[in-house]
Every structure is written in C-alpha cells, then in structure tokens.
C-alpha cells in the first residue's frame, strides 16, 4: 500500500494524469484480492489526491476477469459501492471478461463498464470507446454477445448457468485448499492467496526450478521472481502432491 501510494503520487506529480490498473479479486498470478479495508483506504487516498489536484485526471481500472471465482456469493462485489461517488476527476472503470466466468476463451468477449460521475462524462466515455473499438477491432464477437444476452435474459437459463458456475467454482476452491493445506504443512512459502485460478510461489532461479519440475512431469510457469501454479488446470489429488515436488525442486536448485 505504501509503495503503491508513493508511485501513484509521483506519477500524478509528473504527468497530472494516472491510469491505475488493479487486477482484483483473485489476481493473476497470485490469487490476491484487495480487502474491503484496503479498498476504503484506497478510495480515501484517491479522493484526497483528486481534491488536492482538481485539474488532474485519475482513472482506476479494475480488471475483474476472475470475479466469478472469488469469495462466497456476492461478497466479491462488496467493494463496488466504494467506487461510486468519488470526485468528478476520478473515473472508475471495470474491465470484464467472459473468458473465465462463461468459459468462453476462444470467443473473445468482454466489456468495459464506466461508473461515470456525470451524464456528460458517461457520454464522452461511450463515444471514446465506440471510436477506439471500431478502429481497433471493428466490432465485438456477435455470437458471444448474443449467448450472454440469451442466458442473462432468461430466468431459467440464468439459474442453470449460475448453478453450473457455482459447481466449477467449488471444484477450484477445493483444489486450491488442497494445495494451500499441503504447502502449509510442509512449509512451502506462498504469496498471499485468496481466490482464483493461480497461486504464486516466490523463489530464486524460477526458470531452473520450472525446468527441473518439467522433467518430473510437473508443468509450472516461471515468473520473474517465482513460479505460478494453476489449480484451475489439475485435479485435487495432484494439487495435494504438487507442493512437496515444488519444494524439493526449489531445494535441489538451491543446492540444499
Ligand atoms: C488478469 C486478466 N485480465 C484479463 C484477462 C483477459 O481475458 P480475455 O482476453 O480472455 O478476455 C486475463 C486472461 O487471462 C487475465 O488473466
């Protein structure tokens, strides 16, 4: 929080405009979700910065790609009211993807939602998006948009969809639990995980550790400062076995 605020302040002083992208809840690659208390602190900070710099323009873009796999019920959306009613020079945006929640990866469908403080800003935002989207992609994928509209406008389909999504969310949460419990038991250090498709393991020489794990048929992505394990992609049983294999590989690469 301290370094985020410092970097934000420095950028605002330098540029008089800041676009801050926060991937929450269920951040990729750590699985961290910004808590409600942290959101309160953040929104108070944005308000203070916006009031102290009335000519500045601040955009807070929440990348909520994984929101449907976070928390219980609607809990993951509890922070949203905190982002309304901010000063007019703060524009909160939500970037939504249908790839995860609707398991629609290949269809490339998503949305950008603006919580505009005034009608004029909403219109300006809609025009800017329409022009830049037309110029970049021509149009969104019609089949995917129609599928979402059909599901959401039919009570029966919507209920079936929510039940199916809950079922898959439950599987993911059980797999992640298995990994976390085992990691805790054997002392494998992880980044703070709350929810989501991925868990990060900080370590030295991530590429060497990932190559060694590959020889043992464990496929794990090497990040700049650690490894990314994907409970979304392997069974609960494998999630339980993985922490020991990872810990052994980290120790072997470190020569201990
Ligand atoms: C954090 C995050 N945001 C957004 C996306 C966008 O997904 P898509 O381009 O499939 O809509 C992804 C996909 O992996 C993601 O991990």
JSON list of C-alpha atoms in Angstrom, two decimals, residues 18-245:
[
{"chain": "A", "resi": 18, "resn": "UNK", "atom": "CA", "xyz": [-2.76, 8.49, -13.81]},
{"chain": "A", "resi": 19, "resn": "UNK", "atom": "CA", "xyz": [-4.30, 5.27, -15.09]},
{"chain": "A", "resi": 20, "resn": "UNK", "atom": "CA", "xyz": [-4.05, 2.64, -12.37]},
{"chain": "A", "resi": 21, "resn": "UNK", "atom": "CA", "xyz": [-4.93, -0.95, -13.24]},
{"chain": "A", "resi": 22, "resn": "UNK", "atom": "CA", "xyz": [-5.87, -3.14, -10.29]},
{"chain": "A", "resi": 23, "resn": "UNK", "atom": "CA", "xyz": [-6.46, -6.81, -11.05]},
{"chain": "A", "resi": 24, "resn": "UNK", "atom": "CA", "xyz": [-8.73, -7.85, -8.21]},
{"chain": "A", "resi": 25, "resn": "UNK", "atom": "CA", "xyz": [-10.37, -10.00, -6.91]},
{"chain": "A", "resi": 26, "resn": "UNK", "atom": "CA", "xyz": [-8.39, -13.20, -7.47]},
{"chain": "A", "resi": 27, "resn": "UNK", "atom": "CA", "xyz": [-5.34, -11.55, -9.04]},
{"chain": "A", "resi": 28, "resn": "UNK", "atom": "CA", "xyz": [-3.40, -13.34, -11.74]},
{"chain": "A", "resi": 29, "resn": "UNK", "atom": "CA", "xyz": [-0.82, -14.72, -10.87]},
{"chain": "A", "resi": 30, "resn": "UNK", "atom": "CA", "xyz": [-1.03, -14.55, -7.05]},
{"chain": "A", "resi": 31, "resn": "UNK", "atom": "CA", "xyz": [-4.73, -15.05, -6.28]},
{"chain": "A", "resi": 32, "resn": "UNK", "atom": "CA", "xyz": [-4.72, -12.00, -4.01]},
{"chain": "A", "resi": 33, "resn": "UNK", "atom": "CA", "xyz": [-7.91, -9.96, -3.55]},
{"chain": "A", "resi": 34, "resn": "UNK", "atom": "CA", "xyz": [-7.86, -6.39, -2.26]},
{"chain": "A", "resi": 35, "resn": "UNK", "atom": "CA", "xyz": [-9.77, -6.42, 1.05]},
{"chain": "A", "resi": 36, "resn": "UNK", "atom": "CA", "xyz": [-12.66, -4.10, 1.90]},
{"chain": "A", "resi": 37, "resn": "UNK", "atom": "CA", "xyz": [-10.47, -2.24, 4.42]},
{"chain": "A", "resi": 38, "resn": "UNK", "atom": "CA", "xyz": [-7.79, -1.78, 1.77]},
{"chain": "A", "resi": 39, "resn": "UNK", "atom": "CA", "xyz": [-10.43, -0.51, -0.66]},
{"chain": "A", "resi": 40, "resn": "UNK", "atom": "CA", "xyz": [-11.59, 2.02, 1.95]},
{"chain": "A", "resi": 41, "resn": "UNK", "atom": "CA", "xyz": [-8.02, 3.22, 2.34]},
{"chain": "A", "resi": 42, "resn": "UNK", "atom": "CA", "xyz": [-7.55, 3.38, -1.43]},
{"chain": "A", "resi": 43, "resn": "UNK", "atom": "CA", "xyz": [-10.74, 5.31, -2.12]},
{"chain": "A", "resi": 44, "resn": "UNK", "atom": "CA", "xyz": [-9.91, 7.78, 0.67]},
{"chain": "A", "resi": 45, "resn": "UNK", "atom": "CA", "xyz": [-6.49, 8.22, -0.95]},
{"chain": "A", "resi": 46, "resn": "UNK", "atom": "CA", "xyz": [-7.95, 8.75, -4.45]},
{"chain": "A", "resi": 47, "resn": "UNK", "atom": "CA", "xyz": [-10.40, 11.31, -3.03]},
{"chain": "A", "resi": 48, "resn": "UNK", "atom": "CA", "xyz": [-7.62, 13.17, -1.25]},
{"chain": "A", "resi": 49, "resn": "UNK", "atom": "CA", "xyz": [-5.39, 13.19, -4.35]},
{"chain": "A", "resi": 50, "resn": "UNK", "atom": "CA", "xyz": [-8.24, 14.25, -6.64]},
{"chain": "A", "resi": 51, "resn": "UNK", "atom": "CA", "xyz": [-9.30, 17.11, -4.37]},
{"chain": "A", "resi": 52, "resn": "UNK", "atom": "CA", "xyz": [-5.75, 18.34, -3.90]},
{"chain": "A", "resi": 53, "resn": "UNK", "atom": "CA", "xyz": [-5.23, 18.27, -7.71]},
{"chain": "A", "resi": 54, "resn": "UNK", "atom": "CA", "xyz": [-8.52, 19.40, -9.25]},
{"chain": "A", "resi": 55, "resn": "UNK", "atom": "CA", "xyz": [-7.01, 19.66, -12.76]},
{"chain": "A", "resi": 56, "resn": "UNK", "atom": "CA", "xyz": [-5.62, 16.14, -12.62]},
{"chain": "A", "resi": 57, "resn": "UNK", "atom": "CA", "xyz": [-7.35, 13.15, -14.26]},
{"chain": "A", "resi": 58, "resn": "UNK", "atom": "CA", "xyz": [-7.34, 9.81, -12.47]},
{"chain": "A", "resi": 59, "resn": "UNK", "atom": "CA", "xyz": [-8.64, 6.55, -13.93]},
{"chain": "A", "resi": 60, "resn": "UNK", "atom": "CA", "xyz": [-8.97, 3.48, -11.74]},
{"chain": "A", "resi": 61, "resn": "UNK", "atom": "CA", "xyz": [-9.42, 0.42, -13.92]},
{"chain": "A", "resi": 62, "resn": "UNK", "atom": "CA", "xyz": [-10.44, -2.72, -12.02]},
{"chain": "A", "resi": 63, "resn": "UNK", "atom": "CA", "xyz": [-9.67, -5.80, -14.02]},
{"chain": "A", "resi": 64, "resn": "UNK", "atom": "CA", "xyz": [-12.37, -8.14, -12.67]},
{"chain": "A", "resi": 65, "resn": "UNK", "atom": "CA", "xyz": [-11.69, -11.03, -15.07]},
{"chain": "A", "resi": 66, "resn": "UNK", "atom": "CA", "xyz": [-11.78, -13.57, -12.20]},
{"chain": "A", "resi": 67, "resn": "UNK", "atom": "CA", "xyz": [-14.58, -12.07, -10.11]},
{"chain": "A", "resi": 68, "resn": "UNK", "atom": "CA", "xyz": [-16.94, -15.00, -10.61]},
{"chain": "A", "resi": 69, "resn": "UNK", "atom": "CA", "xyz": [-14.42, -17.32, -8.96]},
{"chain": "A", "resi": 70, "resn": "UNK", "atom": "CA", "xyz": [-13.85, -15.23, -5.84]},
{"chain": "A", "resi": 71, "resn": "UNK", "atom": "CA", "xyz": [-15.42, -15.26, -2.39]},
{"chain": "A", "resi": 72, "resn": "UNK", "atom": "CA", "xyz": [-18.85, -16.54, -1.47]},
{"chain": "A", "resi": 73, "resn": "UNK", "atom": "CA", "xyz": [-21.98, -15.43, -3.33]},
{"chain": "A", "resi": 74, "resn": "UNK", "atom": "CA", "xyz": [-21.89, -11.70, -3.99]},
{"chain": "A", "resi": 75, "resn": "UNK", "atom": "CA", "xyz": [-19.11, -10.94, -1.44]},
{"chain": "A", "resi": 76, "resn": "UNK", "atom": "CA", "xyz": [-16.57, -10.32, -4.18]},
{"chain": "A", "resi": 77, "resn": "UNK", "atom": "CA", "xyz": [-18.67, -7.37, -5.39]},
{"chain": "A", "resi": 78, "resn": "UNK", "atom": "CA", "xyz": [-18.93, -5.71, -1.96]},
{"chain": "A", "resi": 79, "resn": "UNK", "atom": "CA", "xyz": [-16.18, -3.18, -2.78]},
{"chain": "A", "resi": 80, "resn": "UNK", "atom": "CA", "xyz": [-18.02, -1.74, -5.77]},
{"chain": "A", "resi": 81, "resn": "UNK", "atom": "CA", "xyz": [-20.18, 0.85, -3.92]},
{"chain": "A", "resi": 82, "resn": "UNK", "atom": "CA", "xyz": [-16.95, 2.36, -2.55]},
{"chain": "A", "resi": 83, "resn": "UNK", "atom": "CA", "xyz": [-16.01, 3.33, -6.09]},
{"chain": "A", "resi": 84, "resn": "UNK", "atom": "CA", "xyz": [-19.14, 5.40, -6.67]},
{"chain": "A", "resi": 85, "resn": "UNK", "atom": "CA", "xyz": [-19.44, 8.99, -5.55]},
{"chain": "A", "resi": 86, "resn": "UNK", "atom": "CA", "xyz": [-15.74, 9.79, -5.90]},
{"chain": "A", "resi": 87, "resn": "UNK", "atom": "CA", "xyz": [-14.72, 13.31, -7.06]},
{"chain": "A", "resi": 88, "resn": "UNK", "atom": "CA", "xyz": [-15.50, 14.04, -10.73]},
{"chain": "A", "resi": 89, "resn": "UNK", "atom": "CA", "xyz": [-11.87, 13.85, -11.80]},
{"chain": "A", "resi": 90, "resn": "UNK", "atom": "CA", "xyz": [-11.69, 10.18, -10.76]},
{"chain": "A", "resi": 91, "resn": "UNK", "atom": "CA", "xyz": [-13.14, 7.77, -13.28]},
{"chain": "A", "resi": 92, "resn": "UNK", "atom": "CA", "xyz": [-13.69, 4.18, -12.07]},
{"chain": "A", "resi": 93, "resn": "UNK", "atom": "CA", "xyz": [-13.82, 1.55, -14.81]},
{"chain": "A", "resi": 94, "resn": "UNK", "atom": "CA", "xyz": [-14.43, -2.21, -14.69]},
{"chain": "A", "resi": 95, "resn": "UNK", "atom": "CA", "xyz": [-12.85, -4.48, -17.29]},
{"chain": "A", "resi": 96, "resn": "UNK", "atom": "CA", "xyz": [-14.89, -7.66, -17.55]},
{"chain": "A", "resi": 97, "resn": "UNK", "atom": "CA", "xyz": [-14.03, -10.81, -19.48]},
{"chain": "A", "resi": 98, "resn": "UNK", "atom": "CA", "xyz": [-16.43, -13.59, -20.46]},
{"chain": "A", "resi": 99, "resn": "UNK", "atom": "CA", "xyz": [-13.46, -15.95, -20.91]},
{"chain": "A", "resi": 100, "resn": "UNK", "atom": "CA", "xyz": [-13.44, -17.15, -17.29]},
{"chain": "A", "resi": 101, "resn": "UNK", "atom": "CA", "xyz": [-16.96, -16.70, -15.92]},
{"chain": "A", "resi": 102, "resn": "UNK", "atom": "CA", "xyz": [-18.61, -18.09, -19.06]},
{"chain": "A", "resi": 103, "resn": "UNK", "atom": "CA", "xyz": [-15.72, -20.41, -20.03]},
{"chain": "A", "resi": 104, "resn": "UNK", "atom": "CA", "xyz": [-15.70, -18.65, -23.39]},
{"chain": "A", "resi": 105, "resn": "UNK", "atom": "CA", "xyz": [-11.98, -18.19, -24.01]},
{"chain": "A", "resi": 106, "resn": "UNK", "atom": "CA", "xyz": [-11.92, -18.59, -27.77]},
{"chain": "A", "resi": 107, "resn": "UNK", "atom": "CA", "xyz": [-14.91, -16.35, -28.40]},
{"chain": "A", "resi": 108, "resn": "UNK", "atom": "CA", "xyz": [-13.12, -13.20, -27.17]},
{"chain": "A", "resi": 109, "resn": "UNK", "atom": "CA", "xyz": [-15.89, -11.38, -25.40]},
{"chain": "A", "resi": 110, "resn": "UNK", "atom": "CA", "xyz": [-15.65, -8.77, -22.68]},
{"chain": "A", "resi": 111, "resn": "UNK", "atom": "CA", "xyz": [-16.90, -5.40, -21.57]},
{"chain": "A", "resi": 112, "resn": "UNK", "atom": "CA", "xyz": [-15.66, -2.14, -20.15]},
{"chain": "A", "resi": 113, "resn": "UNK", "atom": "CA", "xyz": [-18.06, -0.56, -17.68]},
{"chain": "A", "resi": 114, "resn": "UNK", "atom": "CA", "xyz": [-17.73, 3.03, -16.61]},
{"chain": "A", "resi": 115, "resn": "UNK", "atom": "CA", "xyz": [-19.12, 4.36, -13.32]},
{"chain": "A", "resi": 116, "resn": "UNK", "atom": "CA", "xyz": [-19.46, 7.92, -14.55]},
{"chain": "A", "resi": 117, "resn": "UNK", "atom": "CA", "xyz": [-19.97, 10.68, -12.02]},
{"chain": "A", "resi": 118, "resn": "UNK", "atom": "CA", "xyz": [-22.00, 12.77, -14.54]},
{"chain": "A", "resi": 119, "resn": "UNK", "atom": "CA", "xyz": [-24.04, 12.11, -17.68]},
{"chain": "A", "resi": 120, "resn": "UNK", "atom": "CA", "xyz": [-21.65, 14.22, -19.73]},
{"chain": "A", "resi": 121, "resn": "UNK", "atom": "CA", "xyz": [-18.66, 12.09, -18.70]},
{"chain": "A", "resi": 122, "resn": "UNK", "atom": "CA", "xyz": [-20.65, 8.90, -19.45]},
{"chain": "A", "resi": 123, "resn": "UNK", "atom": "CA", "xyz": [-21.40, 10.15, -22.96]},
{"chain": "A", "resi": 124, "resn": "UNK", "atom": "CA", "xyz": [-17.79, 11.14, -23.57]},
{"chain": "A", "resi": 125, "resn": "UNK", "atom": "CA", "xyz": [-16.64, 7.72, -22.35]},
{"chain": "A", "resi": 126, "resn": "UNK", "atom": "CA", "xyz": [-19.13, 5.88, -24.58]},
{"chain": "A", "resi": 127, "resn": "UNK", "atom": "CA", "xyz": [-18.08, 7.91, -27.64]},
{"chain": "A", "resi": 128, "resn": "UNK", "atom": "CA", "xyz": [-14.35, 7.42, -26.94]},
{"chain": "A", "resi": 129, "resn": "UNK", "atom": "CA", "xyz": [-14.85, 3.64, -26.55]},
{"chain": "A", "resi": 130, "resn": "UNK", "atom": "CA", "xyz": [-17.04, 3.37, -29.62]},
{"chain": "A", "resi": 131, "resn": "UNK", "atom": "CA", "xyz": [-14.48, 5.16, -31.81]},
{"chain": "A", "resi": 132, "resn": "UNK", "atom": "CA", "xyz": [-11.40, 3.41, -30.47]},
{"chain": "A", "resi": 133, "resn": "UNK", "atom": "CA", "xyz": [-13.05, -0.04, -30.52]},
{"chain": "A", "resi": 134, "resn": "UNK", "atom": "CA", "xyz": [-14.30, 0.42, -34.06]},
{"chain": "A", "resi": 135, "resn": "UNK", "atom": "CA", "xyz": [-10.80, 1.49, -35.07]},
{"chain": "A", "resi": 136, "resn": "UNK", "atom": "CA", "xyz": [-9.06, -1.38, -33.25]},
{"chain": "A", "resi": 137, "resn": "UNK", "atom": "CA", "xyz": [-11.35, -4.41, -33.58]},
{"chain": "A", "resi": 138, "resn": "UNK", "atom": "CA", "xyz": [-14.16, -3.22, -35.81]},
{"chain": "A", "resi": 139, "resn": "UNK", "atom": "CA", "xyz": [-16.72, -5.00, -33.60]},
{"chain": "A", "resi": 140, "resn": "UNK", "atom": "CA", "xyz": [-17.17, -7.38, -30.69]},
{"chain": "A", "resi": 141, "resn": "UNK", "atom": "CA", "xyz": [-17.93, -11.05, -31.42]},
{"chain": "A", "resi": 142, "resn": "UNK", "atom": "CA", "xyz": [-21.65, -11.22, -32.12]},
{"chain": "A", "resi": 143, "resn": "UNK", "atom": "CA", "xyz": [-22.17, -14.91, -31.26]},
{"chain": "A", "resi": 144, "resn": "UNK", "atom": "CA", "xyz": [-20.61, -14.47, -27.83]},
{"chain": "A", "resi": 145, "resn": "UNK", "atom": "CA", "xyz": [-22.57, -11.29, -27.06]},
{"chain": "A", "resi": 146, "resn": "UNK", "atom": "CA", "xyz": [-25.81, -12.97, -28.14]},
{"chain": "A", "resi": 147, "resn": "UNK", "atom": "CA", "xyz": [-25.10, -16.03, -25.97]},
{"chain": "A", "resi": 148, "resn": "UNK", "atom": "CA", "xyz": [-24.55, -13.86, -22.89]},
{"chain": "A", "resi": 149, "resn": "UNK", "atom": "CA", "xyz": [-27.68, -11.83, -23.64]},
{"chain": "A", "resi": 150, "resn": "UNK", "atom": "CA", "xyz": [-29.73, -15.02, -24.12]},
{"chain": "A", "resi": 151, "resn": "UNK", "atom": "CA", "xyz": [-28.54, -16.53, -20.83]},
{"chain": "A", "resi": 152, "resn": "UNK", "atom": "CA", "xyz": [-28.98, -13.37, -18.81]},
{"chain": "A", "resi": 153, "resn": "UNK", "atom": "CA", "xyz": [-32.42, -12.51, -20.15]},
{"chain": "A", "resi": 154, "resn": "UNK", "atom": "CA", "xyz": [-33.92, -15.94, -19.44]},
{"chain": "A", "resi": 155, "resn": "UNK", "atom": "CA", "xyz": [-34.53, -16.77, -15.73]},
{"chain": "A", "resi": 156, "resn": "UNK", "atom": "CA", "xyz": [-34.30, -20.50, -16.31]},
{"chain": "A", "resi": 157, "resn": "UNK", "atom": "CA", "xyz": [-31.06, -20.31, -18.31]},
{"chain": "A", "resi": 158, "resn": "UNK", "atom": "CA", "xyz": [-29.58, -17.82, -15.87]},
{"chain": "A", "resi": 159, "resn": "UNK", "atom": "CA", "xyz": [-30.32, -20.08, -12.88]},
{"chain": "A", "resi": 160, "resn": "UNK", "atom": "CA", "xyz": [-28.80, -23.07, -14.68]},
{"chain": "A", "resi": 161, "resn": "UNK", "atom": "CA", "xyz": [-25.76, -21.00, -15.61]},
{"chain": "A", "resi": 162, "resn": "UNK", "atom": "CA", "xyz": [-25.26, -19.78, -12.01]},
{"chain": "A", "resi": 163, "resn": "UNK", "atom": "CA", "xyz": [-25.60, -23.34, -10.66]},
{"chain": "A", "resi": 164, "resn": "UNK", "atom": "CA", "xyz": [-23.04, -24.59, -13.19]},
{"chain": "A", "resi": 165, "resn": "UNK", "atom": "CA", "xyz": [-20.66, -21.74, -12.40]},
{"chain": "A", "resi": 166, "resn": "UNK", "atom": "CA", "xyz": [-21.01, -22.37, -8.64]},
{"chain": "A", "resi": 167, "resn": "UNK", "atom": "CA", "xyz": [-20.21, -26.03, -9.18]},
{"chain": "A", "resi": 168, "resn": "UNK", "atom": "CA", "xyz": [-16.99, -25.19, -11.01]},
{"chain": "A", "resi": 169, "resn": "UNK", "atom": "CA", "xyz": [-16.07, -22.52, -8.50]},
{"chain": "A", "resi": 170, "resn": "UNK", "atom": "CA", "xyz": [-16.45, -25.16, -5.77]},
{"chain": "A", "resi": 171, "resn": "UNK", "atom": "CA", "xyz": [-14.07, -27.51, -7.60]},
{"chain": "A", "resi": 172, "resn": "UNK", "atom": "CA", "xyz": [-11.49, -24.74, -7.95]},
{"chain": "A", "resi": 173, "resn": "UNK", "atom": "CA", "xyz": [-11.78, -23.78, -4.26]},
{"chain": "A", "resi": 174, "resn": "UNK", "atom": "CA", "xyz": [-11.30, -27.41, -3.17]},
{"chain": "A", "resi": 175, "resn": "UNK", "atom": "CA", "xyz": [-8.22, -27.80, -5.37]},
{"chain": "A", "resi": 176, "resn": "UNK", "atom": "CA", "xyz": [-6.69, -24.56, -4.10]},
{"chain": "A", "resi": 177, "resn": "UNK", "atom": "CA", "xyz": [-7.45, -25.61, -0.48]},
{"chain": "A", "resi": 178, "resn": "UNK", "atom": "CA", "xyz": [-5.67, -28.93, -1.04]},
{"chain": "A", "resi": 179, "resn": "UNK", "atom": "CA", "xyz": [-2.57, -27.10, -2.36]},
{"chain": "A", "resi": 180, "resn": "UNK", "atom": "CA", "xyz": [-2.59, -24.47, 0.42]},
{"chain": "A", "resi": 181, "resn": "UNK", "atom": "CA", "xyz": [-3.06, -27.01, 3.22]},
{"chain": "A", "resi": 182, "resn": "UNK", "atom": "CA", "xyz": [-0.24, -29.17, 1.94]},
{"chain": "A", "resi": 183, "resn": "UNK", "atom": "CA", "xyz": [2.06, -26.16, 1.37]},
{"chain": "A", "resi": 184, "resn": "UNK", "atom": "CA", "xyz": [1.37, -25.01, 4.91]},
{"chain": "A", "resi": 185, "resn": "UNK", "atom": "CA", "xyz": [2.07, -28.48, 6.31]},
{"chain": "A", "resi": 186, "resn": "UNK", "atom": "CA", "xyz": [5.48, -28.81, 4.63]},
{"chain": "A", "resi": 187, "resn": "UNK", "atom": "CA", "xyz": [6.50, -25.13, 4.96]},
{"chain": "A", "resi": 188, "resn": "UNK", "atom": "CA", "xyz": [6.37, -24.09, 1.28]},
{"chain": "A", "resi": 189, "resn": "UNK", "atom": "CA", "xyz": [6.20, -20.30, 1.22]},
{"chain": "A", "resi": 190, "resn": "UNK", "atom": "CA", "xyz": [3.46, -18.77, -0.98]},
{"chain": "A", "resi": 191, "resn": "UNK", "atom": "CA", "xyz": [2.32, -15.29, -1.94]},
{"chain": "A", "resi": 192, "resn": "UNK", "atom": "CA", "xyz": [-0.92, -14.28, -0.22]},
{"chain": "A", "resi": 193, "resn": "UNK", "atom": "CA", "xyz": [-3.68, -16.28, -1.96]},
{"chain": "A", "resi": 194, "resn": "UNK", "atom": "CA", "xyz": [-7.39, -15.58, -1.53]},
{"chain": "A", "resi": 195, "resn": "UNK", "atom": "CA", "xyz": [-9.10, -17.00, -4.62]},
{"chain": "A", "resi": 196, "resn": "UNK", "atom": "CA", "xyz": [-8.70, -17.67, -8.29]},
{"chain": "A", "resi": 197, "resn": "UNK", "atom": "CA", "xyz": [-7.02, -19.72, -10.97]},
{"chain": "A", "resi": 198, "resn": "UNK", "atom": "CA", "xyz": [-3.39, -19.28, -9.87]},
{"chain": "A", "resi": 199, "resn": "UNK", "atom": "CA", "xyz": [-1.10, -19.50, -6.84]},
{"chain": "A", "resi": 200, "resn": "UNK", "atom": "CA", "xyz": [2.39, -17.93, -6.80]},
{"chain": "A", "resi": 201, "resn": "UNK", "atom": "CA", "xyz": [5.42, -19.38, -5.08]},
{"chain": "A", "resi": 202, "resn": "UNK", "atom": "CA", "xyz": [8.30, -16.93, -4.62]},
{"chain": "A", "resi": 203, "resn": "UNK", "atom": "CA", "xyz": [11.72, -18.49, -5.27]},
{"chain": "A", "resi": 204, "resn": "UNK", "atom": "CA", "xyz": [15.21, -17.94, -6.65]},
{"chain": "A", "resi": 205, "resn": "UNK", "atom": "CA", "xyz": [16.06, -19.19, -10.19]},
{"chain": "A", "resi": 206, "resn": "UNK", "atom": "CA", "xyz": [12.43, -19.80, -11.22]},
{"chain": "A", "resi": 207, "resn": "UNK", "atom": "CA", "xyz": [13.36, -20.92, -14.74]},
{"chain": "A", "resi": 208, "resn": "UNK", "atom": "CA", "xyz": [15.77, -23.59, -13.43]},
{"chain": "A", "resi": 209, "resn": "UNK", "atom": "CA", "xyz": [13.15, -24.79, -10.91]},
{"chain": "A", "resi": 210, "resn": "UNK", "atom": "CA", "xyz": [10.45, -24.91, -13.58]},
{"chain": "A", "resi": 211, "resn": "UNK", "atom": "CA", "xyz": [12.79, -26.85, -15.98]},
{"chain": "A", "resi": 212, "resn": "UNK", "atom": "CA", "xyz": [13.61, -29.35, -13.25]},
{"chain": "A", "resi": 213, "resn": "UNK", "atom": "CA", "xyz": [9.92, -29.80, -12.43]},
{"chain": "A", "resi": 214, "resn": "UNK", "atom": "CA", "xyz": [9.16, -30.36, -16.11]},
{"chain": "A", "resi": 215, "resn": "UNK", "atom": "CA", "xyz": [11.50, -33.38, -16.06]},
{"chain": "A", "resi": 216, "resn": "UNK", "atom": "CA", "xyz": [9.20, -34.77, -13.36]},
{"chain": "A", "resi": 217, "resn": "UNK", "atom": "CA", "xyz": [6.10, -34.03, -15.43]},
{"chain": "A", "resi": 218, "resn": "UNK", "atom": "CA", "xyz": [5.10, -31.01, -13.32]},
{"chain": "A", "resi": 219, "resn": "UNK", "atom": "CA", "xyz": [4.37, -28.09, -15.61]},
{"chain": "A", "resi": 220, "resn": "UNK", "atom": "CA", "xyz": [4.56, -24.77, -13.83]},
{"chain": "A", "resi": 221, "resn": "UNK", "atom": "CA", "xyz": [5.11, -21.30, -15.25]},
{"chain": "A", "resi": 222, "resn": "UNK", "atom": "CA", "xyz": [8.33, -19.49, -14.32]},
{"chain": "A", "resi": 223, "resn": "UNK", "atom": "CA", "xyz": [7.70, -15.84, -13.39]},
{"chain": "A", "resi": 224, "resn": "UNK", "atom": "CA", "xyz": [10.35, -13.15, -12.87]},
{"chain": "A", "resi": 225, "resn": "UNK", "atom": "CA", "xyz": [10.62, -13.87, -9.14]},
{"chain": "A", "resi": 226, "resn": "UNK", "atom": "CA", "xyz": [8.86, -17.15, -8.62]},
{"chain": "A", "resi": 227, "resn": "UNK", "atom": "CA", "xyz": [6.56, -19.82, -10.00]},
{"chain": "A", "resi": 228, "resn": "UNK", "atom": "CA", "xyz": [2.88, -19.85, -10.96]},
{"chain": "A", "resi": 229, "resn": "UNK", "atom": "CA", "xyz": [0.93, -22.97, -10.13]},
{"chain": "A", "resi": 230, "resn": "UNK", "atom": "CA", "xyz": [-2.51, -23.41, -11.73]},
{"chain": "A", "resi": 231, "resn": "UNK", "atom": "CA", "xyz": [-5.06, -25.26, -9.53]},
{"chain": "A", "resi": 232, "resn": "UNK", "atom": "CA", "xyz": [-7.56, -24.46, -12.30]},
{"chain": "A", "resi": 233, "resn": "UNK", "atom": "CA", "xyz": [-5.77, -26.95, -14.54]},
{"chain": "A", "resi": 234, "resn": "UNK", "atom": "CA", "xyz": [-5.03, -30.02, -12.39]},
{"chain": "A", "resi": 235, "resn": "UNK", "atom": "CA", "xyz": [-7.00, -32.43, -10.19]},
{"chain": "A", "resi": 236, "resn": "UNK", "atom": "CA", "xyz": [-7.39, -32.07, -6.42]},
{"chain": "A", "resi": 237, "resn": "UNK", "atom": "CA", "xyz": [-5.14, -35.07, -5.91]},
{"chain": "A", "resi": 238, "resn": "UNK", "atom": "CA", "xyz": [-2.35, -33.51, -8.00]},
{"chain": "A", "resi": 239, "resn": "UNK", "atom": "CA", "xyz": [-2.83, -30.19, -6.17]},
{"chain": "A", "resi": 240, "resn": "UNK", "atom": "CA", "xyz": [-2.13, -32.05, -2.93]},
{"chain": "A", "resi": 241, "resn": "UNK", "atom": "CA", "xyz": [1.02, -33.71, -4.33]},
{"chain": "A", "resi": 242, "resn": "UNK", "atom": "CA", "xyz": [2.47, -30.62, -6.04]},
{"chain": "A", "resi": 243, "resn": "UNK", "atom": "CA", "xyz": [3.77, -28.62, -3.02]},
{"chain": "A", "resi": 244, "resn": "UNK", "atom": "CA", "xyz": [6.25, -31.33, -1.99]},
{"chain": "A", "resi": 245, "resn": "UNK", "atom": "CA", "xyz": [7.54, -31.70, -5.56]}
]
